[in-house]
PDB file of C-alpha atoms in Angstrom:
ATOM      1  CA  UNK A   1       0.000   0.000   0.000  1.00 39.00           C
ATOM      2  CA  UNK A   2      -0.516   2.543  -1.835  1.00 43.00           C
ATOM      3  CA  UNK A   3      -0.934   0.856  -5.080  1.00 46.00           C
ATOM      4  CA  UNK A   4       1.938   2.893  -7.483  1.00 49.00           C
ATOM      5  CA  UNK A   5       1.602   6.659  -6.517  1.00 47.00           C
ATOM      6  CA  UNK A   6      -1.863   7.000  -6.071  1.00 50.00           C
ATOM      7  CA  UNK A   7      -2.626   5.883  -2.499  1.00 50.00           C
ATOM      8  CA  UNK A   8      -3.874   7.652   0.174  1.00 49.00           C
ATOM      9  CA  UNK A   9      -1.814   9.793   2.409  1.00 44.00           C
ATOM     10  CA  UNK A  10       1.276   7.850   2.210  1.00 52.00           C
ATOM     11  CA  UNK A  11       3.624   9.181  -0.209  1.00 61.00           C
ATOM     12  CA  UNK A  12       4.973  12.312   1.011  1.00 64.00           C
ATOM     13  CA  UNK A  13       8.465  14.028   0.915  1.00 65.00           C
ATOM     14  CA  UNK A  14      11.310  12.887   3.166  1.00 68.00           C
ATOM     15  CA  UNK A  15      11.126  16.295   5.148  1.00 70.00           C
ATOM     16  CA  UNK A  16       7.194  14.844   6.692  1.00 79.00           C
ATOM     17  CA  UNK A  17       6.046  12.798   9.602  1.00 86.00           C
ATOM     18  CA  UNK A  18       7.327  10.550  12.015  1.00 89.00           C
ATOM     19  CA  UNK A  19       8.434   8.177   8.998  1.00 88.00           C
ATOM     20  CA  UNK A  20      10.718  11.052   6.834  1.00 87.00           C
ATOM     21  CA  UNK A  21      12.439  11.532  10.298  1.00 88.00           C
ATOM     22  CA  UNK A  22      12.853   7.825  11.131  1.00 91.00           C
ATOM     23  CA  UNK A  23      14.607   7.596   7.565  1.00 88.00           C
ATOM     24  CA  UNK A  24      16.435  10.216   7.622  1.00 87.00           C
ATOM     25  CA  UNK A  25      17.881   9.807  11.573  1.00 90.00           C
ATOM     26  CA  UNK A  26      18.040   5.533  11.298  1.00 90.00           C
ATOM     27  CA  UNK A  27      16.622   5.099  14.457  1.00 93.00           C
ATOM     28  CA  UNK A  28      12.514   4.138  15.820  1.00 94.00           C
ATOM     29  CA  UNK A  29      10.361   6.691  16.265  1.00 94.00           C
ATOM     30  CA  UNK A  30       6.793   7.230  17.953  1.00 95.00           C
ATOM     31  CA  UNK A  31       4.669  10.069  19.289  1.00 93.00           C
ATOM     32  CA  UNK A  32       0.926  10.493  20.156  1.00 94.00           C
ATOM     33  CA  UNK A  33      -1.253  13.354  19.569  1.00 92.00           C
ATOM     34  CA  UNK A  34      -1.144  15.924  22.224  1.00 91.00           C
ATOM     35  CA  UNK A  35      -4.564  16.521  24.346  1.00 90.00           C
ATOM     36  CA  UNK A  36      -6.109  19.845  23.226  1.00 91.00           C
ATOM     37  CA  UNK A  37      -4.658  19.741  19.653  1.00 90.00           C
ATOM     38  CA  UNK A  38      -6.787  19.052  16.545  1.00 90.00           C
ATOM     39  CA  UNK A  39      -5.484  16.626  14.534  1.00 90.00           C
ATOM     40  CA  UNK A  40      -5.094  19.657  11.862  1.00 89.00           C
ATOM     41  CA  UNK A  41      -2.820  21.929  14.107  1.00 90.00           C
ATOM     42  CA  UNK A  42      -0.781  18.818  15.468  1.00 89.00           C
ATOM     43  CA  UNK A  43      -0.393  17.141  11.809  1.00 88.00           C
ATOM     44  CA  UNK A  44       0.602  20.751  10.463  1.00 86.00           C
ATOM     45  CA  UNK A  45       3.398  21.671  13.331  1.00 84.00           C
ATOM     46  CA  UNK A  46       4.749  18.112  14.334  1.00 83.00           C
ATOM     47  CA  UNK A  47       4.613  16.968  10.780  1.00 79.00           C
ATOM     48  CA  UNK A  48       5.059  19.642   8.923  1.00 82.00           C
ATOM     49  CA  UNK A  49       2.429  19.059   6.595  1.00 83.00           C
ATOM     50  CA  UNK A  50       0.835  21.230   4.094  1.00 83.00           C
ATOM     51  CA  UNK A  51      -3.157  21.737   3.840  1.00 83.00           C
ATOM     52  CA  UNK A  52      -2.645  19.678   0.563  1.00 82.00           C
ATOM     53  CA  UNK A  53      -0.960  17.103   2.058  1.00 81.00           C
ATOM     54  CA  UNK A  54      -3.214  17.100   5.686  1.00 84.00           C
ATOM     55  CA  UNK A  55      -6.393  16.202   3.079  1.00 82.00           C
ATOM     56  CA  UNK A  56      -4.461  12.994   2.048  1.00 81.00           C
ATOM     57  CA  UNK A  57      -3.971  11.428   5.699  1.00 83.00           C
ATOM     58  CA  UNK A  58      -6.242   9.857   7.547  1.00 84.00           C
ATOM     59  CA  UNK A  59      -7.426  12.068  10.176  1.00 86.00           C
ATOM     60  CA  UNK A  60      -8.654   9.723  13.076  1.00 91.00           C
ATOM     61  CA  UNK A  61      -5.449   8.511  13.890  1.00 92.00           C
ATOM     62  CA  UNK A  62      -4.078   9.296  17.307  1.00 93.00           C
ATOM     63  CA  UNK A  63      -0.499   7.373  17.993  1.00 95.00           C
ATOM     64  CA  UNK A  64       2.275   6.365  15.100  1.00 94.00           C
ATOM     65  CA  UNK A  65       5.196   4.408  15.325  1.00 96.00           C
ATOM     66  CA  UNK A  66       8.105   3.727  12.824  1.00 94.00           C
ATOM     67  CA  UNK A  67      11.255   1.526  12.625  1.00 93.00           C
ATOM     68  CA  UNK A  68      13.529   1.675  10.099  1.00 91.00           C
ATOM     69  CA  UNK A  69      15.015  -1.514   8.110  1.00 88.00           C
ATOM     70  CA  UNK A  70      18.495  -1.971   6.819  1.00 82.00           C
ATOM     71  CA  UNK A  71      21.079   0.600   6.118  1.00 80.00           C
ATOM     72  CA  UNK A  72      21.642   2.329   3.055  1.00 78.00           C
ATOM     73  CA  UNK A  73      24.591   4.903   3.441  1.00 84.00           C
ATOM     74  CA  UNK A  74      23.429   7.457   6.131  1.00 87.00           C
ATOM     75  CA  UNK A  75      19.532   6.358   5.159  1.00 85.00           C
ATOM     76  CA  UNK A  76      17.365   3.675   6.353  1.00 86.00           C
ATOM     77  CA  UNK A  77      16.399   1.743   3.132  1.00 82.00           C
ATOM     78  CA  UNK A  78      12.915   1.391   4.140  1.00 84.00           C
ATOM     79  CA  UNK A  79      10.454   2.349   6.861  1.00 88.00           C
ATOM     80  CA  UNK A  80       8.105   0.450   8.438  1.00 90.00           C
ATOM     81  CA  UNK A  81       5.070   2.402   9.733  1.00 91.00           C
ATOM     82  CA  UNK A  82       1.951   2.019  12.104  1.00 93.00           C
ATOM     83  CA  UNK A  83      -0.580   4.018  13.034  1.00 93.00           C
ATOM     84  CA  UNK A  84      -3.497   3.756  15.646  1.00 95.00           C
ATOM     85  CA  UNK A  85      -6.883   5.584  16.700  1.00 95.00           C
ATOM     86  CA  UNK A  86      -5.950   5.084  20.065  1.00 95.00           C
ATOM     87  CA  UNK A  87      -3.854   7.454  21.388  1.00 92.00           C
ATOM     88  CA  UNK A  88      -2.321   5.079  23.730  1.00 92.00           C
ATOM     89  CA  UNK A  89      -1.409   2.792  21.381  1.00 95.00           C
ATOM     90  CA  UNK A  90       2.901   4.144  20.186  1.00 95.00           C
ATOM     91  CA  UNK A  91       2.906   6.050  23.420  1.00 91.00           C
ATOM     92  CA  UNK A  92       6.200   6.199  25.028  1.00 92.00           C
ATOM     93  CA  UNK A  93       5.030   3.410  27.756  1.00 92.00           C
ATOM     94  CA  UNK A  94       4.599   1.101  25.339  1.00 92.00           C
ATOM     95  CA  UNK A  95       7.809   2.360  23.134  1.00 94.00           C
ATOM     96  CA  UNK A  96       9.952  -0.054  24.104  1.00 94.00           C
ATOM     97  CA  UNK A  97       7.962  -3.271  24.051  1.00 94.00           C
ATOM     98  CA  UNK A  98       6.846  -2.414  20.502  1.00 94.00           C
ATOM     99  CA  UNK A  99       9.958  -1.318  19.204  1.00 93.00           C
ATOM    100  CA  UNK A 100      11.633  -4.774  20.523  1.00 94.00           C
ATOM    101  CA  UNK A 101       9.098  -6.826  19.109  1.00 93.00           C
ATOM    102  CA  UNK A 102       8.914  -5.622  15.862  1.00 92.00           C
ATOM    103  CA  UNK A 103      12.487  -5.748  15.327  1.00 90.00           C
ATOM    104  CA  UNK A 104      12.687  -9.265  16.791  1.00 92.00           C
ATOM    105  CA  UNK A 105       9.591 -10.712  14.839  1.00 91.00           C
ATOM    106  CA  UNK A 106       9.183  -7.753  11.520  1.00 88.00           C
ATOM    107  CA  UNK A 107      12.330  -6.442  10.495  1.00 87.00           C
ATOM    108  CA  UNK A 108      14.648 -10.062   9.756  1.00 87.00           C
ATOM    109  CA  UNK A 109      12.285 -10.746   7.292  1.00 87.00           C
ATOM    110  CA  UNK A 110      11.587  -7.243   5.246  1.00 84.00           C
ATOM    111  CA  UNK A 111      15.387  -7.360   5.519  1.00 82.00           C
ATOM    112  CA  UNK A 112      15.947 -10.165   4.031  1.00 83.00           C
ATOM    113  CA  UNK A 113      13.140  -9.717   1.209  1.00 80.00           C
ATOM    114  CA  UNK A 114      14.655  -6.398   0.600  1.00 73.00           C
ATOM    115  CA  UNK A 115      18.138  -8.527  -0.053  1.00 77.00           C
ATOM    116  CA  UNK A 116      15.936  -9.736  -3.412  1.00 71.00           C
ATOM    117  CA  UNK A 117      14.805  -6.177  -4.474  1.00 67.00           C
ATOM    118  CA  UNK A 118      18.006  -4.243  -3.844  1.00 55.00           C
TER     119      UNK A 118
END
């Protein structure tokens, strides 16, 4: 997902989001949306999306959390993302445990299919 170029909300510019940071720094990443914030004012100062851009996400999400897979130079070849309605869901108690598992139990495989692709 997305199918080609065309999908919703997820092909944006390296400079957006909690997954454009996770590439670009090589390391996991998650944050919630703060109480008191729309999902429109959090979206466009944490994310640094455009209106354009803020159409194409989904708006009822709440807590995100990316890991990045293999190396490529200073890069992360690819990053896996989630994203929750619960707000609770990628907040920093459950960081750790998430972050763990998916690298234990996700990222060995996408690595190694990447091995085929790259």
């Amino acid at each position: 997902y997305p199918s080609k170029f065309g999908g919703r909300g997820r092909v944006f510019s390296f400079s957006h989001g909690i997954c454009g940071v996770c590439f670009k720094q090589g390391k996991s990443h998650n944050w919630s949306m703060p109480a008191g914030q729309t999902f429109e004012q959090a979206m466009c100062e944490r994310g640094q999306f455009s209106d354009y851009e803020l159409r194409r996400l989904t708006q009822d999400r709440e807590s995100f959390f990316s890991v990045p897979i293999g190396q490529s130079g200073k890069f992360a070849k690819a990053v896996l993302y989630m994203d929750s309605p619960r707000r609770e869901t990628f907040g920093d108690r459950t960081f750790s445990s998430i972050e763990q598992k998916t690298k234990e139990l996700f990222i060995p495989l996408i690595e190694d299919l990447l091995k085929d692709v790259t």
